[in-house]
Amino acid sequence: QKEVEQNSGPLSVPEGAIASLNCTYSDRGSQSFFWYRQYSGKSPELIMFIYSNGDKEDGRFTAQLNKASQYVSLLIRDSQPSDSATYLCAVKAWNGGATNKLIFGTGTLLAVQP
Amino acid sequence: DGGITQSPKYLFRKEGQNVTLSCEQNLNHDAMYWYRQDPGQGLRLIYYSQIVNDFQKGDIAEGYSVSREKKESFPLTVTSAQKNPTAFYLCASSTGQFLNQPQHFGDGTRLSIL
């Protein structure tokens, strides 16, 4: 059973701090990694995706991937109260050209304190 | 504006009744998906479709049915065989099944039992 693990939180950070959200996955064949933000009662919204080892930056967001350690993280710099949401990690594995399903973690609840 | 439209936003099902959730996209995406989200759980895949007139079961297909007669439409029927239908249902689409193509979500439908 392929799994994606996230700490459910809540992760509480003060406004202006860096929030670090972590995700581990079990399938070494995983190739693409996605971070979604989900506000309470709303649908998930894509923030970033990454598929190469290293860092990928987009504004205040940085995704970090370490395939050897099977670990992907999302850093949010200068956290704002509006960043308070559940962050879902999703992983897609390559299975030889057949359907490549997305496996979701249960999400980490981030609370940014003003 | 391009997007994914789900309707209705809220739906109530009576005992023994089948109900159909609508999902329409005007993004010209080939692949479409249905997920179910329960409180405190990650998204679970119900059905997916890569092209018109073709669809496959996901991880929790029992009690559900779908059709894909048009590229832009992927309705989900929750049948009376689904004994625990109360959940948040999310429709998503992507340009295809390839590794780096992210899925984008509609606003969701909340289904409850009367």
PDB file of C-alpha atoms in Angstrom:
ATOM      1  CA  GLN A   1       0.000   0.000   0.000  1.00  0.00           C
ATOM      2  CA  LYS A   2       1.522   3.270  -1.130  1.00  0.00           C
ATOM      3  CA  GLU A   3       1.376   5.863   1.629  1.00  0.00           C
ATOM      4  CA  VAL A   4       1.897   9.552   2.092  1.00  0.00           C
ATOM      5  CA  GLU A   5       2.399  10.685   5.663  1.00  0.00           C
ATOM      6  CA  GLN A   6       1.917  14.143   7.136  1.00  0.00           C
ATOM      7  CA  ASN A   7       1.769  15.404  10.703  1.00  0.00           C
ATOM      8  CA  SER A   8      -1.833  16.480  11.229  1.00  0.00           C
ATOM      9  CA  GLY A   9      -0.830  19.434  13.415  1.00  0.00           C
ATOM     10  CA  PRO A  10      -1.922  22.008  14.195  1.00  0.00           C
ATOM     11  CA  LEU A  11       1.347  23.710  13.418  1.00  0.00           C
ATOM     12  CA  SER A  12       1.222  27.107  15.051  1.00  0.00           C
ATOM     13  CA  VAL A  13       3.617  29.862  13.938  1.00  0.00           C
ATOM     14  CA  PRO A  14       3.677  33.609  14.635  1.00  0.00           C
ATOM     15  CA  GLU A  15       2.977  36.043  11.846  1.00  0.00           C
ATOM     16  CA  GLY A  16       6.117  36.767   9.839  1.00  0.00           C
ATOM     17  CA  ALA A  17       7.838  33.505  10.750  1.00  0.00           C
ATOM     18  CA  ILE A  18       8.762  30.622   8.451  1.00  0.00           C
ATOM     19  CA  ALA A  19       6.326  27.714   8.439  1.00  0.00           C
ATOM     20  CA  SER A  20       7.828  24.329   7.586  1.00  0.00           C
ATOM     21  CA  LEU A  21       5.474  21.570   6.464  1.00  0.00           C
ATOM     22  CA  ASN A  22       6.771  18.058   5.955  1.00  0.00           C
ATOM     23  CA  CYS A  23       5.688  14.991   4.028  1.00  0.00           C
ATOM     24  CA  THR A  24       7.154  11.501   3.678  1.00  0.00           C
ATOM     25  CA  TYR A  25       6.190   8.864   1.152  1.00  0.00           C
ATOM     26  CA  SER A  26       6.661   5.132   0.975  1.00  0.00           C
ATOM     27  CA  ASP A  27       6.938   4.409  -2.764  1.00  0.00           C
ATOM     28  CA  ARG A  28      10.477   4.862  -4.077  1.00  0.00           C
ATOM     29  CA  GLY A  29       9.054   5.002  -7.586  1.00  0.00           C
ATOM     30  CA  SER A  30       7.325   8.303  -6.866  1.00  0.00           C
ATOM     31  CA  GLN A  31       8.168  10.912  -9.446  1.00  0.00           C
ATOM     32  CA  SER A  32       6.033  14.022  -8.965  1.00  0.00           C
ATOM     33  CA  PHE A  33       5.053  15.842  -5.813  1.00  0.00           C
ATOM     34  CA  PHE A  34       2.325  18.394  -5.307  1.00  0.00           C
ATOM     35  CA  TRP A  35       1.323  20.759  -2.518  1.00  0.00           C
ATOM     36  CA  TYR A  36      -2.273  21.887  -2.206  1.00  0.00           C
ATOM     37  CA  ARG A  37      -3.788  24.400   0.203  1.00  0.00           C
ATOM     38  CA  GLN A  38      -7.302  23.773   1.484  1.00  0.00           C
ATOM     39  CA  TYR A  39      -9.188  26.371   3.471  1.00  0.00           C
ATOM     40  CA  SER A  40     -11.862  25.081   5.829  1.00  0.00           C
ATOM     41  CA  GLY A  41     -14.952  24.067   3.883  1.00  0.00           C
ATOM     42  CA  LYS A  42     -13.321  24.739   0.510  1.00  0.00           C
ATOM     43  CA  SER A  43     -11.712  22.623  -2.187  1.00  0.00           C
ATOM     44  CA  PRO A  44      -7.932  22.108  -2.556  1.00  0.00           C
ATOM     45  CA  GLU A  45      -5.973  24.702  -4.480  1.00  0.00           C
ATOM     46  CA  LEU A  46      -2.650  23.863  -6.133  1.00  0.00           C
ATOM     47  CA  ILE A  47       0.292  25.800  -4.687  1.00  0.00           C
ATOM     48  CA  MET A  48       3.345  24.122  -6.181  1.00  0.00           C
ATOM     49  CA  PHE A  49       4.682  20.965  -7.724  1.00  0.00           C
ATOM     50  CA  ILE A  50       8.214  19.609  -7.845  1.00  0.00           C
ATOM     51  CA  TYR A  51       9.824  16.599  -9.503  1.00  0.00           C
ATOM     52  CA  SER A  52      13.570  17.165  -9.279  1.00  0.00           C
ATOM     53  CA  ASN A  53      15.720  16.873  -6.174  1.00  0.00           C
ATOM     54  CA  GLY A  54      16.458  20.218  -4.580  1.00  0.00           C
ATOM     55  CA  ASP A  55      14.520  23.398  -4.048  1.00  0.00           C
ATOM     56  CA  LYS A  56      11.886  25.149  -6.119  1.00  0.00           C
ATOM     57  CA  GLU A  57      10.830  28.642  -5.186  1.00  0.00           C
ATOM     58  CA  ASP A  58       7.660  30.546  -6.066  1.00  0.00           C
ATOM     59  CA  GLY A  59       7.173  33.808  -4.221  1.00  0.00           C
ATOM     60  CA  ARG A  60       6.960  33.108  -0.478  1.00  0.00           C
ATOM     61  CA  PHE A  61       6.752  29.358  -1.079  1.00  0.00           C
ATOM     62  CA  THR A  62       9.649  26.927  -1.440  1.00  0.00           C
ATOM     63  CA  ALA A  63       9.223  23.228  -2.110  1.00  0.00           C
ATOM     64  CA  GLN A  64      12.113  20.950  -1.195  1.00  0.00           C
ATOM     65  CA  LEU A  65      12.520  17.392  -2.458  1.00  0.00           C
ATOM     66  CA  ASN A  66      14.906  14.691  -1.270  1.00  0.00           C
ATOM     67  CA  LYS A  67      14.158  11.458  -3.120  1.00  0.00           C
ATOM     68  CA  ALA A  68      16.881   9.494  -1.317  1.00  0.00           C
ATOM     69  CA  SER A  69      15.197  10.228   2.008  1.00  0.00           C
ATOM     70  CA  GLN A  70      11.688  10.044   0.474  1.00  0.00           C
ATOM     71  CA  TYR A  71      10.894  13.421   1.895  1.00  0.00           C
ATOM     72  CA  VAL A  72       9.259  16.541   0.519  1.00  0.00           C
ATOM     73  CA  SER A  73       8.645  19.780   2.357  1.00  0.00           C
ATOM     74  CA  LEU A  74       6.983  23.143   1.876  1.00  0.00           C
ATOM     75  CA  LEU A  75       8.403  26.297   3.418  1.00  0.00           C
ATOM     76  CA  ILE A  76       6.255  29.407   3.715  1.00  0.00           C
ATOM     77  CA  ARG A  77       8.261  32.554   4.405  1.00  0.00           C
ATOM     78  CA  ASP A  78       6.792  35.631   6.082  1.00  0.00           C
ATOM     79  CA  SER A  79       3.722  33.656   7.134  1.00  0.00           C
ATOM     80  CA  GLN A  80       0.452  35.574   7.141  1.00  0.00           C
ATOM     81  CA  PRO A  81      -2.823  34.836   8.945  1.00  0.00           C
ATOM     82  CA  SER A  82      -4.313  34.262   5.485  1.00  0.00           C
ATOM     83  CA  ASP A  83      -1.959  31.266   5.116  1.00  0.00           C
ATOM     84  CA  SER A  84      -3.890  29.482   7.878  1.00  0.00           C
ATOM     85  CA  ALA A  85      -5.269  26.381   6.175  1.00  0.00           C
ATOM     86  CA  THR A  86      -4.706  22.663   5.757  1.00  0.00           C
ATOM     87  CA  TYR A  87      -1.828  21.808   3.441  1.00  0.00           C
ATOM     88  CA  LEU A  88      -2.135  18.570   1.501  1.00  0.00           C
ATOM     89  CA  CYS A  89       0.844  16.714   0.107  1.00  0.00           C
ATOM     90  CA  ALA A  90       0.162  14.551  -2.949  1.00  0.00           C
ATOM     91  CA  VAL A  91       2.475  12.108  -4.670  1.00  0.00           C
ATOM     92  CA  LYS A  92       2.331  10.543  -8.102  1.00  0.00           C
ATOM     93  CA  ALA A  93       4.264   7.426  -8.980  1.00  0.00           C
ATOM     94  CA  TRP A  94       5.296   6.124 -12.360  1.00  0.00           C
ATOM     95  CA  ASN A  95       3.876   2.684 -13.064  1.00  0.00           C
ATOM     96  CA  GLY A  96       5.099   2.047 -16.566  1.00  0.00           C
ATOM     97  CA  GLY A  97       2.714   4.183 -18.523  1.00  0.00           C
ATOM     98  CA  ALA A  98      -0.521   3.016 -17.003  1.00  0.00           C
ATOM     99  CA  THR A  99      -2.650   5.404 -15.060  1.00  0.00           C
ATOM    100  CA  ASN A 100      -0.547   7.419 -12.654  1.00  0.00           C
ATOM    101  CA  LYS A 101      -2.723   8.021  -9.644  1.00  0.00           C
ATOM    102  CA  LEU A 102      -2.256  10.788  -7.146  1.00  0.00           C
ATOM    103  CA  ILE A 103      -1.941   9.649  -3.526  1.00  0.00           C
ATOM    104  CA  PHE A 104      -2.850  12.271  -0.917  1.00  0.00           C
ATOM    105  CA  GLY A 105      -1.701  12.682   2.642  1.00  0.00           C
ATOM    106  CA  THR A 106      -4.232  13.629   5.303  1.00  0.00           C
ATOM    107  CA  GLY A 107      -2.894  17.180   5.506  1.00  0.00           C
ATOM    108  CA  THR A 108      -1.252  19.442   8.064  1.00  0.00           C
ATOM    109  CA  LEU A 109      -3.284  22.219   9.655  1.00  0.00           C
ATOM    110  CA  LEU A 110      -1.303  25.455   9.794  1.00  0.00           C
ATOM    111  CA  ALA A 111      -2.343  28.246  12.149  1.00  0.00           C
ATOM    112  CA  VAL A 112      -0.574  31.601  11.770  1.00  0.00           C
ATOM    113  CA  GLN A 113      -0.994  33.703  14.896  1.00  0.00           C
ATOM    114  CA  PRO A 114      -1.279  37.512  14.408  1.00  0.00           C
TER     115      PRO A 114
ATOM    116  CA  ASP B   1     -13.179  32.092 -17.372  1.00  0.00           C
ATOM    117  CA  GLY B   2     -12.007  28.494 -17.580  1.00  0.00           C
ATOM    118  CA  GLY B   3     -12.713  26.228 -14.683  1.00  0.00           C
ATOM    119  CA  ILE B   4     -14.437  23.244 -13.179  1.00  0.00           C
ATOM    120  CA  THR B   5     -18.054  23.581 -12.108  1.00  0.00           C
ATOM    121  CA  GLN B   6     -19.626  21.193  -9.653  1.00  0.00           C
ATOM    122  CA  SER B   7     -23.307  21.194  -8.813  1.00  0.00           C
ATOM    123  CA  PRO B   8     -25.177  21.220  -6.606  1.00  0.00           C
ATOM    124  CA  LYS B   9     -23.133  22.658  -3.773  1.00  0.00           C
ATOM    125  CA  TYR B  10     -25.235  20.779  -1.188  1.00  0.00           C
ATOM    126  CA  LEU B  11     -27.226  17.600  -1.742  1.00  0.00           C
ATOM    127  CA  PHE B  12     -29.370  15.470   0.492  1.00  0.00           C
ATOM    128  CA  ARG B  13     -30.107  11.820  -0.158  1.00  0.00           C
ATOM    129  CA  LYS B  14     -33.028   9.822   1.127  1.00  0.00           C
ATOM    130  CA  GLU B  15     -32.777   6.157   2.044  1.00  0.00           C
ATOM    131  CA  GLY B  16     -32.678   3.947  -1.056  1.00  0.00           C
ATOM    132  CA  GLN B  17     -32.275   6.862  -3.439  1.00  0.00           C
ATOM    133  CA  ASN B  18     -29.689   7.329  -6.167  1.00  0.00           C
ATOM    134  CA  VAL B  19     -28.320  10.832  -6.592  1.00  0.00           C
ATOM    135  CA  THR B  20     -26.135  12.313  -9.319  1.00  0.00           C
ATOM    136  CA  LEU B  21     -23.424  14.901  -8.836  1.00  0.00           C
ATOM    137  CA  SER B  22     -22.521  17.046 -11.809  1.00  0.00           C
ATOM    138  CA  CYS B  23     -19.010  18.006 -12.903  1.00  0.00           C
ATOM    139  CA  GLU B  24     -18.343  20.148 -15.973  1.00  0.00           C
ATOM    140  CA  GLN B  25     -15.033  21.623 -17.146  1.00  0.00           C
ATOM    141  CA  ASN B  26     -14.215  24.057 -19.941  1.00  0.00           C
ATOM    142  CA  LEU B  27     -10.439  23.689 -19.666  1.00  0.00           C
ATOM    143  CA  ASN B  28     -10.254  21.202 -22.548  1.00  0.00           C
ATOM    144  CA  HIS B  29      -8.714  18.694 -20.155  1.00  0.00           C
ATOM    145  CA  ASP B  30      -8.626  15.048 -21.179  1.00  0.00           C
ATOM    146  CA  ALA B  31      -8.510  13.486 -17.712  1.00  0.00           C
ATOM    147  CA  MET B  32     -11.144  13.838 -15.015  1.00  0.00           C
ATOM    148  CA  TYR B  33     -11.392  12.424 -11.504  1.00  0.00           C
ATOM    149  CA  TRP B  34     -13.783  12.003  -8.603  1.00  0.00           C
ATOM    150  CA  TYR B  35     -12.583  12.027  -5.009  1.00  0.00           C
ATOM    151  CA  ARG B  36     -14.259  11.660  -1.689  1.00  0.00           C
ATOM    152  CA  GLN B  37     -13.055  13.513   1.419  1.00  0.00           C
ATOM    153  CA  ASP B  38     -14.139  12.574   4.939  1.00  0.00           C
ATOM    154  CA  PRO B  39     -13.272  14.690   8.002  1.00  0.00           C
ATOM    155  CA  GLY B  40      -9.666  14.193   9.057  1.00  0.00           C
ATOM    156  CA  GLN B  41      -8.906  12.006   6.068  1.00  0.00           C
ATOM    157  CA  GLY B  42      -7.107  12.533   2.830  1.00  0.00           C
ATOM    158  CA  LEU B  43      -8.753  12.486  -0.563  1.00  0.00           C
ATOM    159  CA  ARG B  44      -9.689   9.036  -1.791  1.00  0.00           C
ATOM    160  CA  LEU B  45     -10.094   8.293  -5.484  1.00  0.00           C
ATOM    161  CA  ILE B  46     -13.491   6.963  -6.563  1.00  0.00           C
ATOM    162  CA  TYR B  47     -13.300   6.900 -10.377  1.00  0.00           C
ATOM    163  CA  TYR B  48     -11.187   8.469 -13.079  1.00  0.00           C
ATOM    164  CA  SER B  49     -11.369   8.903 -16.827  1.00  0.00           C
ATOM    165  CA  GLN B  50      -8.496   9.522 -19.227  1.00  0.00           C
ATOM    166  CA  ILE B  51     -10.551   9.991 -22.378  1.00  0.00           C
ATOM    167  CA  VAL B  52     -14.152  10.143 -23.519  1.00  0.00           C
ATOM    168  CA  ASN B  53     -16.080   6.863 -23.243  1.00  0.00           C
ATOM    169  CA  ASP B  54     -13.468   5.353 -20.975  1.00  0.00           C
ATOM    170  CA  PHE B  55     -13.202   5.280 -17.183  1.00  0.00           C
ATOM    171  CA  GLN B  56     -11.629   3.143 -14.469  1.00  0.00           C
ATOM    172  CA  LYS B  57     -12.361   2.352 -10.860  1.00  0.00           C
ATOM    173  CA  GLY B  58     -10.339   4.046  -8.194  1.00  0.00           C
ATOM    174  CA  ASP B  59      -9.722   2.838  -4.673  1.00  0.00           C
ATOM    175  CA  ILE B  60     -13.308   3.118  -3.366  1.00  0.00           C
ATOM    176  CA  ALA B  61     -15.598   2.618  -6.381  1.00  0.00           C
ATOM    177  CA  GLU B  62     -18.170   0.357  -4.710  1.00  0.00           C
ATOM    178  CA  GLY B  63     -21.570   2.032  -4.539  1.00  0.00           C
ATOM    179  CA  TYR B  64     -20.711   4.622  -7.198  1.00  0.00           C
ATOM    180  CA  SER B  65     -21.036   4.845 -10.964  1.00  0.00           C
ATOM    181  CA  VAL B  66     -19.858   7.320 -13.608  1.00  0.00           C
ATOM    182  CA  SER B  67     -20.136   8.069 -17.288  1.00  0.00           C
ATOM    183  CA  ARG B  68     -17.957  10.040 -19.701  1.00  0.00           C
ATOM    184  CA  GLU B  69     -19.989  10.689 -22.827  1.00  0.00           C
ATOM    185  CA  LYS B  70     -18.529  14.146 -23.407  1.00  0.00           C
ATOM    186  CA  LYS B  71     -15.047  15.470 -22.834  1.00  0.00           C
ATOM    187  CA  GLU B  72     -16.270  18.278 -20.627  1.00  0.00           C
ATOM    188  CA  SER B  73     -18.620  16.256 -18.414  1.00  0.00           C
ATOM    189  CA  PHE B  74     -18.031  13.512 -15.828  1.00  0.00           C
ATOM    190  CA  PRO B  75     -21.111  12.961 -13.636  1.00  0.00           C
ATOM    191  CA  LEU B  76     -20.974  10.758 -10.546  1.00  0.00           C
ATOM    192  CA  THR B  77     -23.956   8.751  -9.327  1.00  0.00           C
ATOM    193  CA  VAL B  78     -24.050   7.743  -5.683  1.00  0.00           C
ATOM    194  CA  THR B  79     -26.230   4.654  -5.603  1.00  0.00           C
ATOM    195  CA  SER B  80     -28.286   3.206  -2.775  1.00  0.00           C
ATOM    196  CA  ALA B  81     -25.581   0.546  -2.448  1.00  0.00           C
ATOM    197  CA  GLN B  82     -23.275   3.166  -0.949  1.00  0.00           C
ATOM    198  CA  LYS B  83     -24.230   2.842   2.707  1.00  0.00           C
ATOM    199  CA  ASN B  84     -22.162   5.717   4.028  1.00  0.00           C
ATOM    200  CA  PRO B  85     -22.436   8.454   1.408  1.00  0.00           C
ATOM    201  CA  THR B  86     -22.062  11.476   3.687  1.00  0.00           C
ATOM    202  CA  ALA B  87     -18.871  13.234   2.551  1.00  0.00           C
ATOM    203  CA  PHE B  88     -17.399  16.093   0.582  1.00  0.00           C
ATOM    204  CA  TYR B  89     -17.140  15.088  -3.091  1.00  0.00           C
ATOM    205  CA  LEU B  90     -14.500  16.697  -5.252  1.00  0.00           C
ATOM    206  CA  CYS B  91     -14.146  16.595  -9.009  1.00  0.00           C
ATOM    207  CA  ALA B  92     -10.771  17.322 -10.583  1.00  0.00           C
ATOM    208  CA  SER B  93      -9.297  17.483 -14.051  1.00  0.00           C
ATOM    209  CA  SER B  94      -5.878  17.557 -15.659  1.00  0.00           C
ATOM    210  CA  THR B  95      -4.519  17.877 -19.175  1.00  0.00           C
ATOM    211  CA  GLY B  96      -3.608  14.195 -19.067  1.00  0.00           C
ATOM    212  CA  GLN B  97      -2.284  11.361 -17.004  1.00  0.00           C
ATOM    213  CA  PHE B  98       1.353  12.257 -17.422  1.00  0.00           C
ATOM    214  CA  LEU B  99       3.583  12.699 -14.422  1.00  0.00           C
ATOM    215  CA  ASN B 100       3.956  16.429 -14.128  1.00  0.00           C
ATOM    216  CA  GLN B 101       0.462  17.524 -14.980  1.00  0.00           C
ATOM    217  CA  PRO B 102      -1.295  18.737 -11.849  1.00  0.00           C
ATOM    218  CA  GLN B 103      -4.932  18.189 -11.063  1.00  0.00           C
ATOM    219  CA  HIS B 104      -7.216  21.156 -10.484  1.00  0.00           C
ATOM    220  CA  PHE B 105     -10.354  20.921  -8.390  1.00  0.00           C
ATOM    221  CA  GLY B 106     -13.904  22.165  -8.560  1.00  0.00           C
ATOM    222  CA  ASP B 107     -15.595  23.703  -5.518  1.00  0.00           C
ATOM    223  CA  GLY B 108     -17.063  20.396  -4.353  1.00  0.00           C
ATOM    224  CA  THR B 109     -20.460  18.987  -3.414  1.00  0.00           C
ATOM    225  CA  ARG B 110     -21.438  18.174   0.172  1.00  0.00           C
ATOM    226  CA  LEU B 111     -23.694  15.138   0.333  1.00  0.00           C
ATOM    227  CA  SER B 112     -25.682  14.259   3.439  1.00  0.00           C
ATOM    228  CA  ILE B 113     -28.281  11.646   4.328  1.00  0.00           C
ATOM    229  CA  LEU B 114     -31.756  12.815   5.255  1.00  0.00           C
TER     230      LEU B 114
END
